[in-house]
mmCIF file of C-alpha atoms in Angstrom:
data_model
loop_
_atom_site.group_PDB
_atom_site.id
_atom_site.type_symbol
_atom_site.label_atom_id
_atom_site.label_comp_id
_atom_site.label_asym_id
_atom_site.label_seq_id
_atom_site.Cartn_x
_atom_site.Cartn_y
_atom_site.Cartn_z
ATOM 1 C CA UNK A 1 46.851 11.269 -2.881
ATOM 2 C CA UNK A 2 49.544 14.029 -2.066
ATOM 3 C CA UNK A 3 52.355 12.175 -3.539
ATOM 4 C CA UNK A 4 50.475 11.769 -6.953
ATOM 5 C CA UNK A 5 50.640 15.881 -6.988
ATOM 6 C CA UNK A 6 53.986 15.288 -6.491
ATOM 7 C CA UNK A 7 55.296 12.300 -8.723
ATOM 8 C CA UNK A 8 56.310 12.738 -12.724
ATOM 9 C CA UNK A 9 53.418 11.130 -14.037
ATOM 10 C CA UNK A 10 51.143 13.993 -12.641
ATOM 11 C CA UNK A 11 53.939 16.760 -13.792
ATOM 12 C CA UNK A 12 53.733 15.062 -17.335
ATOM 13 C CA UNK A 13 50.392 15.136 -17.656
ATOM 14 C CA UNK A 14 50.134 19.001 -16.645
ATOM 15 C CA UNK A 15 52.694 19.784 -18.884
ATOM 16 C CA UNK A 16 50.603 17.964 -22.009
ATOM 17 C CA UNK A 17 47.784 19.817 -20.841
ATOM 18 C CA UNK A 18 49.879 23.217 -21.410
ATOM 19 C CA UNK A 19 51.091 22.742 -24.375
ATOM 20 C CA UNK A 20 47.301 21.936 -25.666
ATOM 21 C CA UNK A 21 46.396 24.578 -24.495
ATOM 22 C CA UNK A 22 48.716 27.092 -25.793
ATOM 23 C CA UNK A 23 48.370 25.020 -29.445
ATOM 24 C CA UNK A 24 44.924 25.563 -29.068
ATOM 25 C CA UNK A 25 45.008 29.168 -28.437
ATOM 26 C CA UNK A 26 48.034 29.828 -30.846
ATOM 27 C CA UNK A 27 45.605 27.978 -33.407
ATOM 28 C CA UNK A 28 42.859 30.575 -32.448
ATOM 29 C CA UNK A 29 44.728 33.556 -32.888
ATOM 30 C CA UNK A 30 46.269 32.654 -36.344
ATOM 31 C CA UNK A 31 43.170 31.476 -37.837
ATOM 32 C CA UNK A 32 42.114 35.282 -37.395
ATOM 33 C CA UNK A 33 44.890 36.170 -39.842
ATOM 34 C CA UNK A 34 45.210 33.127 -41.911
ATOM 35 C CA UNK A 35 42.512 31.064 -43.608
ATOM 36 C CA UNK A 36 42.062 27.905 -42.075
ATOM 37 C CA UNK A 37 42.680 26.006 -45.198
ATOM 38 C CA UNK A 38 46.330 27.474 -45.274
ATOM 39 C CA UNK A 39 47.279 27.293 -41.974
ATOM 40 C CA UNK A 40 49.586 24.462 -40.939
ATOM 41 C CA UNK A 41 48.914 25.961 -36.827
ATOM 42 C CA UNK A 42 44.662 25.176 -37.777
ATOM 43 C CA UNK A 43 45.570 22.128 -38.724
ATOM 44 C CA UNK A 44 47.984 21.032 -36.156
ATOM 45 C CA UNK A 45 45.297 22.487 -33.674
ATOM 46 C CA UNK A 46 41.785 21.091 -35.388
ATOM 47 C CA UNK A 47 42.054 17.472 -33.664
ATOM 48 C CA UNK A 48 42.625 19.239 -30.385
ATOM 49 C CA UNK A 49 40.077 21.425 -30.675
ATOM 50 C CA UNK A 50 37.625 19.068 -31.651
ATOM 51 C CA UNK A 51 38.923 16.604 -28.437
ATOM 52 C CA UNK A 52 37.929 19.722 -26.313
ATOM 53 C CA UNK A 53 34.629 20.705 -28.049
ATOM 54 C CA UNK A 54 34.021 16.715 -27.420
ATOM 55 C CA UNK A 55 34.991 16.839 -23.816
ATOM 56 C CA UNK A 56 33.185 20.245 -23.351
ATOM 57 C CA UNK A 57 29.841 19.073 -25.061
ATOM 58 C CA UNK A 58 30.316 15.720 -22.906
ATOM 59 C CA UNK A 59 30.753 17.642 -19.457
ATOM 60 C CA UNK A 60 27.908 19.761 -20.300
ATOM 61 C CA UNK A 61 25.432 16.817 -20.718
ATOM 62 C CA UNK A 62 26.401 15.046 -17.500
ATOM 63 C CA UNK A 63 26.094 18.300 -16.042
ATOM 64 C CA UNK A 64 22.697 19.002 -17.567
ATOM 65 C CA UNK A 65 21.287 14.871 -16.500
ATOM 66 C CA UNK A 66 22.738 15.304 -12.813
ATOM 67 C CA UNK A 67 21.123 18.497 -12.304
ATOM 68 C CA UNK A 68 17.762 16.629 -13.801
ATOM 69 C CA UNK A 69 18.226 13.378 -11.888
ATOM 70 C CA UNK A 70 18.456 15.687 -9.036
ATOM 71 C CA UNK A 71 15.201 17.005 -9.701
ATOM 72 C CA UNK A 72 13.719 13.679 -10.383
ATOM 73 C CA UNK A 73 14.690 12.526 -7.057
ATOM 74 C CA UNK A 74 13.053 15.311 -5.128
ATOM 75 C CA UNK A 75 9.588 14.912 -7.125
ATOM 76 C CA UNK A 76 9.954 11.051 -6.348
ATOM 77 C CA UNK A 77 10.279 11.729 -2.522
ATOM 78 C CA UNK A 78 7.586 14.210 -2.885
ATOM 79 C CA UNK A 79 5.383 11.541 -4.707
ATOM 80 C CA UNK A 80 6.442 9.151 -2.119
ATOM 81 C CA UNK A 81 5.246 11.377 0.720
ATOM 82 C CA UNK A 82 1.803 12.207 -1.076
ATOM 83 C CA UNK A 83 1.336 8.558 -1.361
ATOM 84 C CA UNK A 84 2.085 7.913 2.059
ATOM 85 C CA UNK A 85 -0.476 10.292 3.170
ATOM 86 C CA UNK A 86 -3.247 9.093 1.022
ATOM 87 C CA UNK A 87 -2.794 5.707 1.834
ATOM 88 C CA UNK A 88 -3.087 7.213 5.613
ATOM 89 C CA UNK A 89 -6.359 8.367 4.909
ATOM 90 C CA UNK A 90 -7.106 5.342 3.092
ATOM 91 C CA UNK A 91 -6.666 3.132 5.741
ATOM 92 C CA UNK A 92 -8.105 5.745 8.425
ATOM 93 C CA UNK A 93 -11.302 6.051 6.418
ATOM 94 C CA UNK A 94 -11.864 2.246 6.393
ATOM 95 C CA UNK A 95 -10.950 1.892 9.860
ATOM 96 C CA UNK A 96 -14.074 4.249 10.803
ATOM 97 C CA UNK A 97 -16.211 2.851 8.396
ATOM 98 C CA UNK A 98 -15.755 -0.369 9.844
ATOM 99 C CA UNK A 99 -16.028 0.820 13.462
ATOM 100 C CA UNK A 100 -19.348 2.796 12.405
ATOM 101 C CA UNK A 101 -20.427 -0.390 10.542
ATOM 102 C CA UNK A 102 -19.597 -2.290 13.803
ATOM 103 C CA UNK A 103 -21.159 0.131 16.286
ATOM 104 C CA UNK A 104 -24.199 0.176 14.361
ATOM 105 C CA UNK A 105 -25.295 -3.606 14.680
ATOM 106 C CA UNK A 106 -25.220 -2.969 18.666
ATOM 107 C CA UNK A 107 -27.515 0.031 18.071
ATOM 108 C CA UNK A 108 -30.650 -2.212 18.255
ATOM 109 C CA UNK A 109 -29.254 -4.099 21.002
ATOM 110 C CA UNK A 110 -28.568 -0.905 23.085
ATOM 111 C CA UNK A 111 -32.057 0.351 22.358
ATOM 112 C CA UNK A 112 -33.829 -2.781 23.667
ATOM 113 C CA UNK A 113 -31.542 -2.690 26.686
ATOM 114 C CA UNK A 114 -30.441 0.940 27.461
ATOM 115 C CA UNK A 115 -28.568 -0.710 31.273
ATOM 116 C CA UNK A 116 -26.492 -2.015 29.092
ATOM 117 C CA UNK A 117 -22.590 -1.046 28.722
ATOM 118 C CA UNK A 118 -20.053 -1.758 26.113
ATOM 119 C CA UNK A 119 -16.597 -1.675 25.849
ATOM 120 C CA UNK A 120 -15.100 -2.017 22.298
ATOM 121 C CA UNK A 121 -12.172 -4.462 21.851
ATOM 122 C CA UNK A 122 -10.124 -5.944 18.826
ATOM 123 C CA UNK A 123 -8.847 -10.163 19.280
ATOM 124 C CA UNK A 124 -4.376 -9.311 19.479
ATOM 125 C CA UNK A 125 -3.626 -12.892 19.745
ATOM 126 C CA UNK A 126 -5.289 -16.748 19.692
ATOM 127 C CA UNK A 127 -4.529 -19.515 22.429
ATOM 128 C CA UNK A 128 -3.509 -22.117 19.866
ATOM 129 C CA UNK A 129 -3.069 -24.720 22.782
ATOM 130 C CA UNK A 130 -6.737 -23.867 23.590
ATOM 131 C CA UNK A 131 -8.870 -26.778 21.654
ATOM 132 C CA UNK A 132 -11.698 -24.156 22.366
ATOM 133 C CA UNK A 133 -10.731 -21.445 21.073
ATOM 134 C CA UNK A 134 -9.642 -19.146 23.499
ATOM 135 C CA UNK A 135 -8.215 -15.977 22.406
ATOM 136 C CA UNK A 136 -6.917 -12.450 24.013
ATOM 137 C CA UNK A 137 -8.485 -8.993 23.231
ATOM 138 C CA UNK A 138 -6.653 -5.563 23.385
ATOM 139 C CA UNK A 139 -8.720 -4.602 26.865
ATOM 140 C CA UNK A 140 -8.120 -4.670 30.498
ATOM 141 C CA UNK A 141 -8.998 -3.460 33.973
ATOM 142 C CA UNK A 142 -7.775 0.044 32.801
ATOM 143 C CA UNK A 143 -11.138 0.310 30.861
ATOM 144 C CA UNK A 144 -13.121 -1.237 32.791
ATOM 145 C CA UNK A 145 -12.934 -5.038 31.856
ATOM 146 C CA UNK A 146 -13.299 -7.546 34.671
ATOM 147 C CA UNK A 147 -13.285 -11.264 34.761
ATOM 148 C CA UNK A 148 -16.626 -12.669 34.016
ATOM 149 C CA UNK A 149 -18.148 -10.098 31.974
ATOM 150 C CA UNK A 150 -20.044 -11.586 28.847
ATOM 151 C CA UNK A 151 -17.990 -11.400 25.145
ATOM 152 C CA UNK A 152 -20.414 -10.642 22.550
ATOM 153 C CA UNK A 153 -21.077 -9.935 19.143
ATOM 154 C CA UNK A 154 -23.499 -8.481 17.255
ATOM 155 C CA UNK A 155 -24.892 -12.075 15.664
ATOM 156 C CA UNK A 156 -24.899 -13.091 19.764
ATOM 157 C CA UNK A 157 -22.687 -14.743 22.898
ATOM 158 C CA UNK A 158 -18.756 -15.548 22.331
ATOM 159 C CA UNK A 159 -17.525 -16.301 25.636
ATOM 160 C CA UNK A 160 -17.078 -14.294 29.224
ATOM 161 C CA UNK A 161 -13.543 -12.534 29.901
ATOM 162 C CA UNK A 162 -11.118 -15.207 32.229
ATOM 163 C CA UNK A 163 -8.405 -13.275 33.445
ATOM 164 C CA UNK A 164 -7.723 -10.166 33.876
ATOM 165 C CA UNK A 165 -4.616 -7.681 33.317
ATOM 166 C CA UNK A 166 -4.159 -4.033 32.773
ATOM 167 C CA UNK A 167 -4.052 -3.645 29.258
ATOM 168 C CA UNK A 168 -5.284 -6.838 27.867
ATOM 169 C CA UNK A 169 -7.748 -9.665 29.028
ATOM 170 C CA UNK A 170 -8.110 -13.431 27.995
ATOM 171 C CA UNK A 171 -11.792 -14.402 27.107
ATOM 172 C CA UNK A 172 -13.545 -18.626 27.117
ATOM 173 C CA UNK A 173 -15.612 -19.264 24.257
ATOM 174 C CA UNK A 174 -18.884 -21.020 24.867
ATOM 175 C CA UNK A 175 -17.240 -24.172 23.234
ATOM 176 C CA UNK A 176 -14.970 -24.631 26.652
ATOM 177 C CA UNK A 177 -16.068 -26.744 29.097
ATOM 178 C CA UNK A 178 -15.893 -24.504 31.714
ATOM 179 C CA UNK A 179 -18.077 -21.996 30.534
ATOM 180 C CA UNK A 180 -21.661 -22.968 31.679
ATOM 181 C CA UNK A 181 -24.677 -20.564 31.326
ATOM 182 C CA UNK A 182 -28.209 -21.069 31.999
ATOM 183 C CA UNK A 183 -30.014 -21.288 28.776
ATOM 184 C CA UNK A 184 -33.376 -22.270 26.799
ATOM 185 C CA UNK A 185 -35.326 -23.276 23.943
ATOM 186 C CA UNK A 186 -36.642 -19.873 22.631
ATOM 187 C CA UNK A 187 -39.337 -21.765 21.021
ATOM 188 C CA UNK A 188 -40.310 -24.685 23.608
ATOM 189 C CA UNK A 189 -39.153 -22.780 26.560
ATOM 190 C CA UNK A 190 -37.163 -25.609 27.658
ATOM 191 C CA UNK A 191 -34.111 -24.981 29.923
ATOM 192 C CA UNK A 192 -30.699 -26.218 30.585
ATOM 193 C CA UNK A 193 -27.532 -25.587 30.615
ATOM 194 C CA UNK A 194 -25.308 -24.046 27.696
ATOM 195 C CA UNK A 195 -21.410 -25.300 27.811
ATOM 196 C CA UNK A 196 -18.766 -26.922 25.631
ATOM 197 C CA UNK A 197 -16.826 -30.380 25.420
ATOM 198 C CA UNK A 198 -13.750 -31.322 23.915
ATOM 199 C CA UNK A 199 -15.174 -33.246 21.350
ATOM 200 C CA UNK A 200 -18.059 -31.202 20.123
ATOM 201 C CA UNK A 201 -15.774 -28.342 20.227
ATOM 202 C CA UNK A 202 -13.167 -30.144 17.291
ATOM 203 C CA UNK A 203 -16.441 -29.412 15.016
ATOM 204 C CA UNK A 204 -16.742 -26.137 16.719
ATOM 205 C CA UNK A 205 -20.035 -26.832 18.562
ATOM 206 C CA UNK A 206 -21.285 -26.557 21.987
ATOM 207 C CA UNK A 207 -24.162 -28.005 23.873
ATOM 208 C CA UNK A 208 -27.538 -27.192 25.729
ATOM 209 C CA UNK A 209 -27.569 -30.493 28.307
ATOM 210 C CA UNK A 210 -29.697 -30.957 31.229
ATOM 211 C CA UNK A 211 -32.789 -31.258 29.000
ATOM 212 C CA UNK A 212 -35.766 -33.575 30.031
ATOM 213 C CA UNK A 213 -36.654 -36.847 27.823
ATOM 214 C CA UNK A 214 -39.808 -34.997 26.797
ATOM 215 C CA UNK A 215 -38.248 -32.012 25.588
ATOM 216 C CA UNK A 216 -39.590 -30.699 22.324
ATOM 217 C CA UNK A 217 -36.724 -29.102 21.530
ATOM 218 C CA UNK A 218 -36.232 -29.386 17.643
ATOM 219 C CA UNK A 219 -33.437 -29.069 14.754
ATOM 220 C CA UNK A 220 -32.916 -25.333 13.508
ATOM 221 C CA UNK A 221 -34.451 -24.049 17.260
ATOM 222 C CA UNK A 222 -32.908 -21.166 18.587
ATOM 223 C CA UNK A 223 -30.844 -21.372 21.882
ATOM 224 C CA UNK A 224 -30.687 -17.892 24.282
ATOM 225 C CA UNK A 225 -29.383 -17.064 28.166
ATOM 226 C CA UNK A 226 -31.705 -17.573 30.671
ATOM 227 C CA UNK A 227 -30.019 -14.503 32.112
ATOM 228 C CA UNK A 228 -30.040 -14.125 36.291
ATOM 229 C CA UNK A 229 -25.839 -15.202 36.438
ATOM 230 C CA UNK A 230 -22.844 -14.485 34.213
ATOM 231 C CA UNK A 231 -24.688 -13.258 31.328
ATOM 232 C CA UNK A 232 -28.361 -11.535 30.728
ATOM 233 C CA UNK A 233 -31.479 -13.051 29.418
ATOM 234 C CA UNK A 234 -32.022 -13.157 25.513
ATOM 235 C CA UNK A 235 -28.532 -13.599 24.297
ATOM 236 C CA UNK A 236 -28.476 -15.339 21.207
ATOM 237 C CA UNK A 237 -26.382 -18.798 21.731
ATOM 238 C CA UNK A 238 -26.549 -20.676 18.550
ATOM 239 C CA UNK A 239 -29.150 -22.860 16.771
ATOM 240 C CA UNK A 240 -29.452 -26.523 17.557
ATOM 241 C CA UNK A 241 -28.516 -28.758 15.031
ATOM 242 C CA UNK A 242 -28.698 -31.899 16.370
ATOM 243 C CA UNK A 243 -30.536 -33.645 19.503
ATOM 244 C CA UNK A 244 -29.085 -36.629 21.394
ATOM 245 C CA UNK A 245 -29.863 -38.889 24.425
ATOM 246 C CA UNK A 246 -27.087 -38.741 27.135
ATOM 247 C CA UNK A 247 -25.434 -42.240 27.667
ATOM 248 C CA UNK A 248 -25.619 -41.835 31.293
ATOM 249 C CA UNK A 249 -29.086 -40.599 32.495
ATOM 250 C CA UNK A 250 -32.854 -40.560 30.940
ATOM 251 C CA UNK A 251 -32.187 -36.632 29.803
ATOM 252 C CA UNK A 252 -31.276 -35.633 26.157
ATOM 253 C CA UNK A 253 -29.183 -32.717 24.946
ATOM 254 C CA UNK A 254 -29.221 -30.467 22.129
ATOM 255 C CA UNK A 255 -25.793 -30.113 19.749
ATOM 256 C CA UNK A 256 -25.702 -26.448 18.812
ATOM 257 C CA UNK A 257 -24.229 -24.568 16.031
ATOM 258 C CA UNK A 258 -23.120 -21.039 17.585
ATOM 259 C CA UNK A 259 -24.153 -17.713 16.406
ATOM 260 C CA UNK A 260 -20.910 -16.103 16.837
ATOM 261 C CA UNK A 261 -18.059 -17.574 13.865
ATOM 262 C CA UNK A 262 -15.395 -18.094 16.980
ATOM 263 C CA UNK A 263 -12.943 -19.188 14.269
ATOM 264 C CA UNK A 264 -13.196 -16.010 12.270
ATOM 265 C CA UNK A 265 -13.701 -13.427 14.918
ATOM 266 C CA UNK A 266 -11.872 -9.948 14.689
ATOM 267 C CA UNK A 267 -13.671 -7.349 16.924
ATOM 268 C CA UNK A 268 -16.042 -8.164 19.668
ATOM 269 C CA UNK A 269 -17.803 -6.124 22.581
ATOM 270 C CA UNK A 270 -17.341 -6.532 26.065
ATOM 271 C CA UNK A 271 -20.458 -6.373 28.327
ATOM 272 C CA UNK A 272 -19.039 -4.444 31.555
ATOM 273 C CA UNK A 273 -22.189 -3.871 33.346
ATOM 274 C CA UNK A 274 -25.900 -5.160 33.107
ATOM 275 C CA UNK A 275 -28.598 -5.179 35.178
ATOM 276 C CA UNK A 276 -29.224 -8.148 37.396
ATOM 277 C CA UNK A 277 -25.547 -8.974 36.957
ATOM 278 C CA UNK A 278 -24.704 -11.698 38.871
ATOM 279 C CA UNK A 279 -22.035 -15.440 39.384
ATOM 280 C CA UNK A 280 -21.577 -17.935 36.974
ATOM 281 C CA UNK A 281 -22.694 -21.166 37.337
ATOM 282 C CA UNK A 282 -19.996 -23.902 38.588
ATOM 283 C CA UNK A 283 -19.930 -27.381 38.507
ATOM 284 C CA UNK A 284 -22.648 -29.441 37.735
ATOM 285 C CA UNK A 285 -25.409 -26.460 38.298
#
């Protein structure tokens, strides 16, 4: 850039510059003493004078929009940053409506069993290997989960927590296989056991097996723990929508429908302490 100061091009053009300049004023000074119409300076200087007025007038108005563009751009940011912090509260405000929404289904359940104790947690993450389900909440052993405390929801049993870590926990829906609760027929009184198999759970059902051949357990009956093991009495299973012989023994099952939408499930409550809390059942129990 120094050498341009320097070179004959850049002399040049200052020297133009001068001598419009001195025109110009030259032209301004006579026109004081000589009409305009007369004067040969006026008219030698007119076209200059109206290239300057041009250039002044054009200066001005980029002037006058950068100083408003500047403007512009602060209100923007400050309309950016007012949206930013409604939408804040937006999302806040539905967050605790939801939890209070949430919180308030357990209310009766709390009520009718004051031993009870909850801890909160939010599903972070689905097992898709799982074929039953199986998914990971936001809760550990830092507030107070342990393995085999019951999942539940408001509408009734999900699943009991299977492992364990500090910050997070995995939890077995009642369509696995390896979750097995003792269960009944809230109508007939009829007991078995509640657990899952691989091909009920494609349809997303489980199973209440273990049932005698006289059972008068019916279509649209309602399925709850037994309680005295992995999960209290009363909890509400499912409904049974079907009823079917096994093909190995004289006993009959019920197909059931659960309670909880394990597919669809978002926020869930983990039962950390009951009374009468007690092992699951294993193997063929």
């Amino acid at each position: 850039m120094r050498f341009f100061f320097r070179s004959p091009r850049f002399k040049a053009m200052m020297a133009a510059i001068a001598i419009i300049l001195v025109v110009t004023i030259g032209a301004r000074l006579i026109g004081g003493w000589i009409a305009p119409q007369a004067s040969i300076a006026g008219a030698i200087a007119a076209p200059f004078q109206k290239l300057f007025g041009a250039i002044s007038n054009q200066i001005e108005d980029i002037t006058t929009a950068f100083t408003e563009g500047q403007q512009l751009m602060e209100e923007n940011a400050a309309l950016e940053e007012e949206v930013r912090r409604l939408t804040s509260q937006v999302i806040d405000y539905q967050k605790t409506k939801e939890e209070n929404a949430f919180y308030k289904d357990f209310l009766e359940l709390k009520e009718q069993n004051p031993d009870f104790q909850f801890e909160p947690a939010m599903l972070i993450s689905r097992d898709t290997e799982d074929p039953f389900g199986g998914f990971t909440i936001d809760k550990g052993s830092l507030s107070g989960v342990a393995v085999n405390d019951p999942v539940i929801t408001a509408d009734g049993l999900v699943g009991y927590v299977s492992e364990v870590a500090p910050s997070y926990s995995k939890v077995t829906t009642v369509l696995d296989q390896k979750m097995r609760a003792g269960a009944y027929d809230r109508r007939t009184r009829d007991a078995g056991i509640a657990s899952g198999t691989i091909e009920l759970a494609e349809n997303g059902q489980c199973r209440l097996y273990n049932l005698p051949r006289s059972s008068g357990v019916n279509i649209g009956d309602y399925v709850v723990t037994s309680g005295g093991g992995l999960f209290p009495d009363g909890l509400l299973i499912g409904t049974v929508a079907d009823v079917r012989q096994e093909e190995q023994d004289i006993s009959v099952y019920a197909v059931i429908d659960p309670a909880t939408d394990i597919a669809g499930l978002r926020d869930v409550m983990v039962l950390t302490y009951f009374s009468g809390q007690g092992d699951p059942l294993t193997g063929g129990e």
